[in-house]
Amino acid sequence: MNNILKQERFNETSACLQAILYMKLTLFLMCIGLLSASAGAYSQNKVSVNHRNTSLAHFLQDIEKKSKVRFVYSDDILTQNIQITVRAADADVSEVLKEALTGKGLEISKVNPNLYAIYKPDKRPSSAGTQEREVIGRVINAKGEGIPKVTFWFVGTRIGGATNEEGYFRIVFPENAKEIEFRYVGFVTKKIVLGDGNLGNVVLHSEDNTLEEVVVNTGLFERKAGTFTGSTVTFNQQQIKEVSNQNVLSALAILDPSFQMLANNELGSNPNAIPEIQLRGQTGFSEDLRTEYSNAANQPLFVVDGFESTIQRVFDLNINFIKSVTILKDGAAKAMWGAKAGNGVIVIETLRPQVGQMRISYNASANIQAPDLSSYHLTNSMQKVQAELLSGIYTGQSPDDQTRLNKAYGQNLKAVLDGVDTYWLSQPLQNGVGQRHTLVFDGGEENFQYSVNLGYNNNKGVMKGSDRNTYSGQSVLVYRKGKISATNNLSVDRNFAANSPYGAFSDYARMNPYWRIYDDNGNLIPAYYLFGTSELVGNPLYNGSLNSKDGSNYTSITQNFQLDYRHNNNLRFNARIGYNQQNTASEFFRSARHTQYLNISTTSDQYLNRGEYRISNGFQKGYTIDLSAAYNRIIGKHEFYFNGILTANEQVSELSGMTMVGFPNDDLNSIGMGREYAPGSKAIGTENTVRTAALTTALNYAYDNRYLVDLSFRKNGASQFGRNTKWGDFWSFGLGWNIHQEDMFKRLGWMNLMRITANTGITGTPPGNNAYQSLATYTYILDRTYNGDMGLDLMALANPDLKWQKVRDNNVRFELGLFNRLNGSFEYYIRNTNNLLLSMDIAPSLGFTNYAENIGDVRNKGFQATLNYGLIKNATKRFNINIFGNLAHNTNVINKISSSLQLLNDRNDAIYDGEPNTLQQRPVRRYEVGRSMDAIWAVKSLGIDPANGQEIFLKRDGSITYEWDAADQVVLGENRPQYNGTFGANVQYKDFSANFAFTYRWGGQMYNSTLVRVVDDADYAYNVDVRALEDRWKQPGDLVSFKGITNRFSTSTKPTSRFVQDLNEMIFSSISMSYNFSRLAWVQRTPIKTLMLSCNLNDLAHLSTVRVERGLEYPFARTMSFSLSASF
């Protein structure tokens, strides 16, 4: 035991030491490069000056005479009587300028080593009534993002300036000016002929031909959006934060309807619950099958800065670190990721340093979560006693029983009359107030840039004691020397997750309202006798007062290094090395004083084993090496883009743990103080090593920017598959036509975009967590020997022909843009999954317990439509209103299943037929050819018989019966909406902006297990829904929906059509408001460059056609956040 604990501490210490070593080595290498680069640059522009109270004009002229440096500036700067005093010998021009102009109200921008711009920060327009003309506009890149510090001047003059942090500029220009020129490091210089002064958006393109107009980041390489045939969508940080600043996953669920974050009615808004994600439906079986494969069966691949990542890291990723997120949906978009891309790919790009003086950005948020209990409708104390009377709980089987029950009734009624009406639901809850802080430093010159990002996020849940704390650090260093550039990205994350010591929320929903919480002395009442019996019901609040543990933590280190060699403008080579490591630990402890053990007799064998302590420790590490080449060539109207990538990867994971029992006191909270291992268990440990290799090629061709072709191929190998199928082939082929580039449409000024694309491709889905699923695996028999030799048991049967699970995507997409206001798209897809892979549990009588096999085929098909319209677009007044909406539809059908799945169906049927008193309050999934994976199976009901309160069932042969039979189950609905999407609007007026979004779902069904659990099968020993009192059958002739009130031991309700209800929902998902104070005069007099205050509200309202209790184990919450952002 001590060795395990020491190992955990050693792993954490080792992880921290490795992080420090990585940082030291990286800084050392980069500093060497920086010194060598700086020496070459500085030697060309060093000057000796001696000025005392010299005019600015004379000072600048002197610098130009003594060096190769030239300046651009606005004439009004020279009329301000600025005096310069500076003395320097053989000093760099940059340092001389910085010393001379500090405190003069001016800023310096280095355009290139020999050109500097001097300007006033955020120069204000001239006063009203002036006859001078102004130039107004914004400089953006190909992605539509504002570019700060872009230098501009009027051709033939020295008058100019620079854009602000958001890319905006506004300046008076002389009468003889005809052109304005824009320059920025790494972008093509652009000249524009002056007109009426309103330039709108000025787009600068990258100097690199392969990156010009790039808007699609696939994680492995980038493509021009205008010539790419794949289906993708990209969101920048601002768009993400407009809908949610909690985590990127919840934001994507609002922004794109194909990205589904499945609602978990059990875990609600638990801050430590990692959501289940699906993109365009299911490709594998759900987690209901309870295998190690199923947890990630439908989860998309996450890629952060070009390397694969985990959903846990993305869930905890600080939104302020993110630059953009791209969703790759179809075959052409994701095929380059091959065997892991079948469920879609989420590509996340974090912030990169920018050239310029060091900038400091700070963001602080206060996050408030308020519990949402609007779905609960429980009885009060008087209603509860009435329900108990009607249910017959107070009717005894003998005189002694009746005497006891009469006494219990009298005590409960007295509590009601004394005014006891405890609202248990509010007792374990709080308004969770958390905080988030982000600090970013970045800057640098042409040859060297740096950024350091620090973050802390405290997410307080609405149940007392539950929270999630994440500490994040990231450093990015970029060094360029000639044709070579090197980038190092180091991320370190530390997370602590704590679950509430107050237990499951459902424990409070079942507590009777006439039970007091405290006794007359103000002490917590630990337990209550149930209707005069010796059976005790624990007070869940009492558990919160005990010394307990329930939490986890992890330390994650990600080190990525990239070396890029640009042979010329057409050919470049790239090498990437990535290393990731994560140490995890979890701990759970409760003592014998916990209310779970109240009813264990002192004579029971379990009495000494009361109390439990569980620990687990995990370790993961992985290496990735990529070698790639990129070639592009433009020959006349022909454009070629080619990429070749060779990848090798290894992932190693280890997990160990144990469970001890027998902890008589909650102060004995060390695992070594336990009595013994939990019966039937021992210390466990597992190990998995997975190795993969891949060769990827991709070709993009465009003719005259009109006709488009995409081809990609990936050869994947993985150690998890059988020796006969180690390698898999994955490919895609796409065609496209930019209709708007045809001559006849170019002449139409109102048509901005009309494109049609079609593609097909084959990708794969991850084969699961079992590294040895295709091999025969054995375990030693440890409890006996044969002649001193130890035997082996076969655990899993080998399957050398285990095939890759493959997904065939077919997609057609149409895009349209009109009048610079209207943008829309429509796409239709068919998605076939073949050779569904699953690890099946098998009866031990067969000689082994596990077997991996390909068990079936599934088809998903659907469509998605988006529409955006600029209702008002006025750049001069800075007034914009944009409305948006989207719609998605998806259905799935099982085309083939194996005999193993049919056996699973039979086993589930036996659960119902063989155990009539077991509470099976929701349908179990069934899998049949021609049916949906989300089908709801139940027996048709004709309702409640008014004569006796029993349910009448309709058999498949058309006869009626009171007996439920699993063989009569039919499909009565689908547990997924037919349609879902969002709609809303964005409003911007000057420095104020607002955004609101609604999410809708309709056309699906739901099995309302709430009605079964708290109405039809209500246990009247505990609190129930008010419908259990008001809407049930009570006497002959009642026309009601729920069967007669019976006692707690009655036969349970099996899946029936009475509880299959049409589900339509509308959710007020988000509203955000922000104000930018940067333009205010008092802000401009300070060192602050940008200052913004914002407010976000999420999950404000939830309207549904189905009344169901939401958040059974952990309640749902409404979220409010206030943020302050500033940069210096």
Coordinates of N, CA and C in Angstrom, one line a residue, residues 494-562:
R494 N -2.7 21.2 -14.4 CA -2.9 20.5 -13.1 C -4.3 20.6 -12.7
N495 N -5.0 19.5 -12.5 CA -6.4 19.5 -12.2 C -6.8 18.8 -10.9
F496 N -7.7 19.4 -10.2 CA -8.2 18.8 -9.0 C -9.8 18.8 -9.1
A497 N -10.4 17.6 -8.9 CA -11.8 17.5 -9.0 C -12.3 16.9 -7.7
A498 N -13.3 17.6 -7.1 CA -13.9 17.1 -5.9 C -15.4 16.9 -6.1
N499 N -15.9 15.7 -5.7 CA -17.3 15.5 -5.7 C -18.0 15.8 -4.4
S500 N -19.3 16.1 -4.4 CA -19.9 16.5 -3.2 C -19.9 15.4 -2.1
P501 N -19.6 15.7 -0.8 CA -19.7 14.7 0.2 C -21.2 14.5 0.7
Y502 N -22.1 15.2 0.1 CA -23.5 15.1 0.5 C -24.2 14.0 -0.3
G503 N -23.5 13.3 -1.2 CA -24.1 12.2 -1.8 C -24.9 12.6 -3.1
A504 N -25.8 11.6 -3.5 CA -26.6 11.8 -4.7 C -27.8 12.7 -4.4
F505 N -28.1 13.5 -5.4 CA -29.3 14.4 -5.2 C -30.6 13.6 -5.1
S506 N -30.6 12.5 -5.7 CA -31.9 11.7 -5.6 C -32.2 11.2 -4.2
D507 N -31.1 11.2 -3.3 CA -31.4 10.8 -1.9 C -32.2 11.9 -1.2
Y508 N -32.1 13.1 -1.7 CA -32.9 14.2 -1.0 C -34.3 14.3 -1.6
A509 N -34.4 13.9 -2.9 CA -35.8 13.9 -3.5 C -36.7 12.8 -2.9
R510 N -36.1 11.8 -2.3 CA -37.0 10.7 -1.7 C -37.3 10.9 -0.3
M511 N -36.7 11.9 0.4 CA -36.9 12.1 1.8 C -38.3 12.7 2.1
N512 N -38.9 12.2 3.1 CA -40.3 12.6 3.4 C -40.3 14.0 4.0
P513 N -41.2 14.8 3.6 CA -41.2 16.2 4.0 C -41.6 16.4 5.5
Y514 N -42.2 15.4 6.1 CA -42.5 15.6 7.5 C -41.4 15.2 8.5
W515 N -40.2 14.8 7.9 CA -39.1 14.5 8.7 C -38.3 15.8 9.0
R516 N -38.0 16.0 10.3 CA -37.1 17.2 10.6 C -35.7 16.9 10.3
I517 N -35.0 18.0 10.1 CA -33.5 17.9 9.8 C -32.7 17.9 11.1
Y518 N -33.1 18.7 12.0 CA -32.4 18.9 13.3 C -33.3 18.5 14.5
D519 N -32.7 18.1 15.5 CA -33.5 17.8 16.7 C -33.6 19.1 17.5
D520 N -34.2 19.0 18.7 CA -34.5 20.2 19.5 C -33.3 20.9 20.0
N521 N -32.1 20.2 20.0 CA -30.9 20.9 20.4 C -30.1 21.4 19.2
G522 N -30.7 21.3 18.0 CA -30.0 21.9 16.8 C -29.0 20.9 16.2
N523 N -29.0 19.7 16.6 CA -28.1 18.7 16.1 C -28.8 17.9 14.9
L524 N -27.9 17.6 13.9 CA -28.5 16.8 12.8 C -29.0 15.5 13.3
I525 N -30.2 15.1 12.8 CA -30.8 13.8 13.1 C -30.2 12.8 12.1
P526 N -29.4 11.8 12.6 CA -28.7 10.9 11.6 C -29.6 10.0 10.9
A527 N -30.8 9.6 11.4 CA -31.6 8.6 10.8 C -33.0 8.7 11.3
Y528 N -34.0 8.0 10.5 CA -35.4 8.0 10.8 C -35.9 6.6 10.7
Y529 N -36.8 6.2 11.7 CA -37.4 4.9 11.6 C -38.5 4.9 10.5
L530 N -38.6 3.9 9.8 CA -39.6 3.8 8.7 C -40.9 3.2 9.1
F531 N -41.9 3.9 9.4 CA -43.3 3.5 9.7 C -43.2 2.5 10.9
G532 N -42.5 2.9 11.9 CA -42.5 2.2 13.2 C -41.7 0.9 13.2
T533 N -41.1 0.6 12.1 CA -40.3 -0.7 12.0 C -38.8 -0.4 12.5
S534 N -38.0 -1.4 12.5 CA -36.6 -1.2 12.9 C -35.8 -0.8 11.7
E535 N -36.4 -0.7 10.5 CA -35.6 -0.2 9.3 C -35.4 1.3 9.4
L536 N -34.1 1.7 9.2 CA -33.7 3.0 9.3 C -33.4 3.6 7.9
V537 N -33.8 4.9 7.8 CA -33.5 5.7 6.6 C -32.5 6.8 7.0
G538 N -31.4 6.8 6.4 CA -30.4 7.8 6.8 C -30.7 9.2 6.4
N539 N -30.2 10.2 7.2 CA -30.3 11.6 6.8 C -29.1 11.9 5.9
P540 N -29.2 12.1 4.6 CA -28.1 12.3 3.7 C -27.2 13.5 4.1
L541 N -27.8 14.5 4.8 CA -27.0 15.6 5.3 C -26.0 15.2 6.3
Y542 N -26.3 14.2 7.1 CA -25.4 13.7 8.1 C -24.1 13.2 7.5
N543 N -24.2 12.6 6.3 CA -23.0 12.2 5.6 C -22.0 13.3 5.3
G544 N -22.6 14.5 5.0 CA -21.8 15.6 4.6 C -21.0 16.2 5.8
S545 N -21.4 15.8 7.0 CA -20.7 16.3 8.2 C -19.6 15.4 8.6
L546 N -19.5 14.2 7.9 CA -18.4 13.2 8.2 C -17.1 13.5 7.5
N547 N -16.1 13.0 7.9 CA -14.8 13.1 7.2 C -14.7 12.1 6.1
S548 N -14.9 12.5 4.9 CA -14.9 11.6 3.8 C -14.0 12.1 2.6
K549 N -13.8 11.3 1.6 CA -13.1 11.7 0.4 C -13.8 11.2 -0.8
D550 N -13.8 12.0 -1.8 CA -14.3 11.6 -3.1 C -13.8 12.6 -4.2
G551 N -12.7 12.3 -4.8 CA -12.1 13.2 -5.7 C -11.1 12.6 -6.6
S552 N -10.5 13.3 -7.5 CA -9.5 12.9 -8.4 C -8.6 14.0 -8.8
N553 N -7.4 13.7 -9.3 CA -6.6 14.8 -9.8 C -5.7 14.2 -11.0
Y554 N -5.2 15.1 -11.8 CA -4.2 14.7 -12.8 C -3.2 15.8 -13.1
T555 N -2.1 15.4 -13.5 CA -1.1 16.3 -14.0 C -0.7 15.9 -15.5
S556 N -0.9 16.9 -16.4 CA -0.7 16.6 -17.8 C 0.4 17.5 -18.4
I557 N 1.3 16.9 -19.1 CA 2.4 17.6 -19.7 C 2.4 17.3 -21.2
T558 N 2.4 18.3 -22.0 CA 2.4 18.2 -23.5 C 3.5 19.0 -24.1
Q559 N 4.4 18.3 -24.7 CA 5.6 19.0 -25.3 C 5.7 18.7 -26.8
N560 N 5.5 19.8 -27.6 CA 5.5 19.6 -29.1 C 6.6 20.5 -29.6
F561 N 7.4 19.9 -30.5 CA 8.4 20.7 -31.2 C 8.3 20.5 -32.7
Q562 N 8.5 21.6 -33.4 CA 8.3 21.6 -34.9 C 9.4 22.3 -35.5

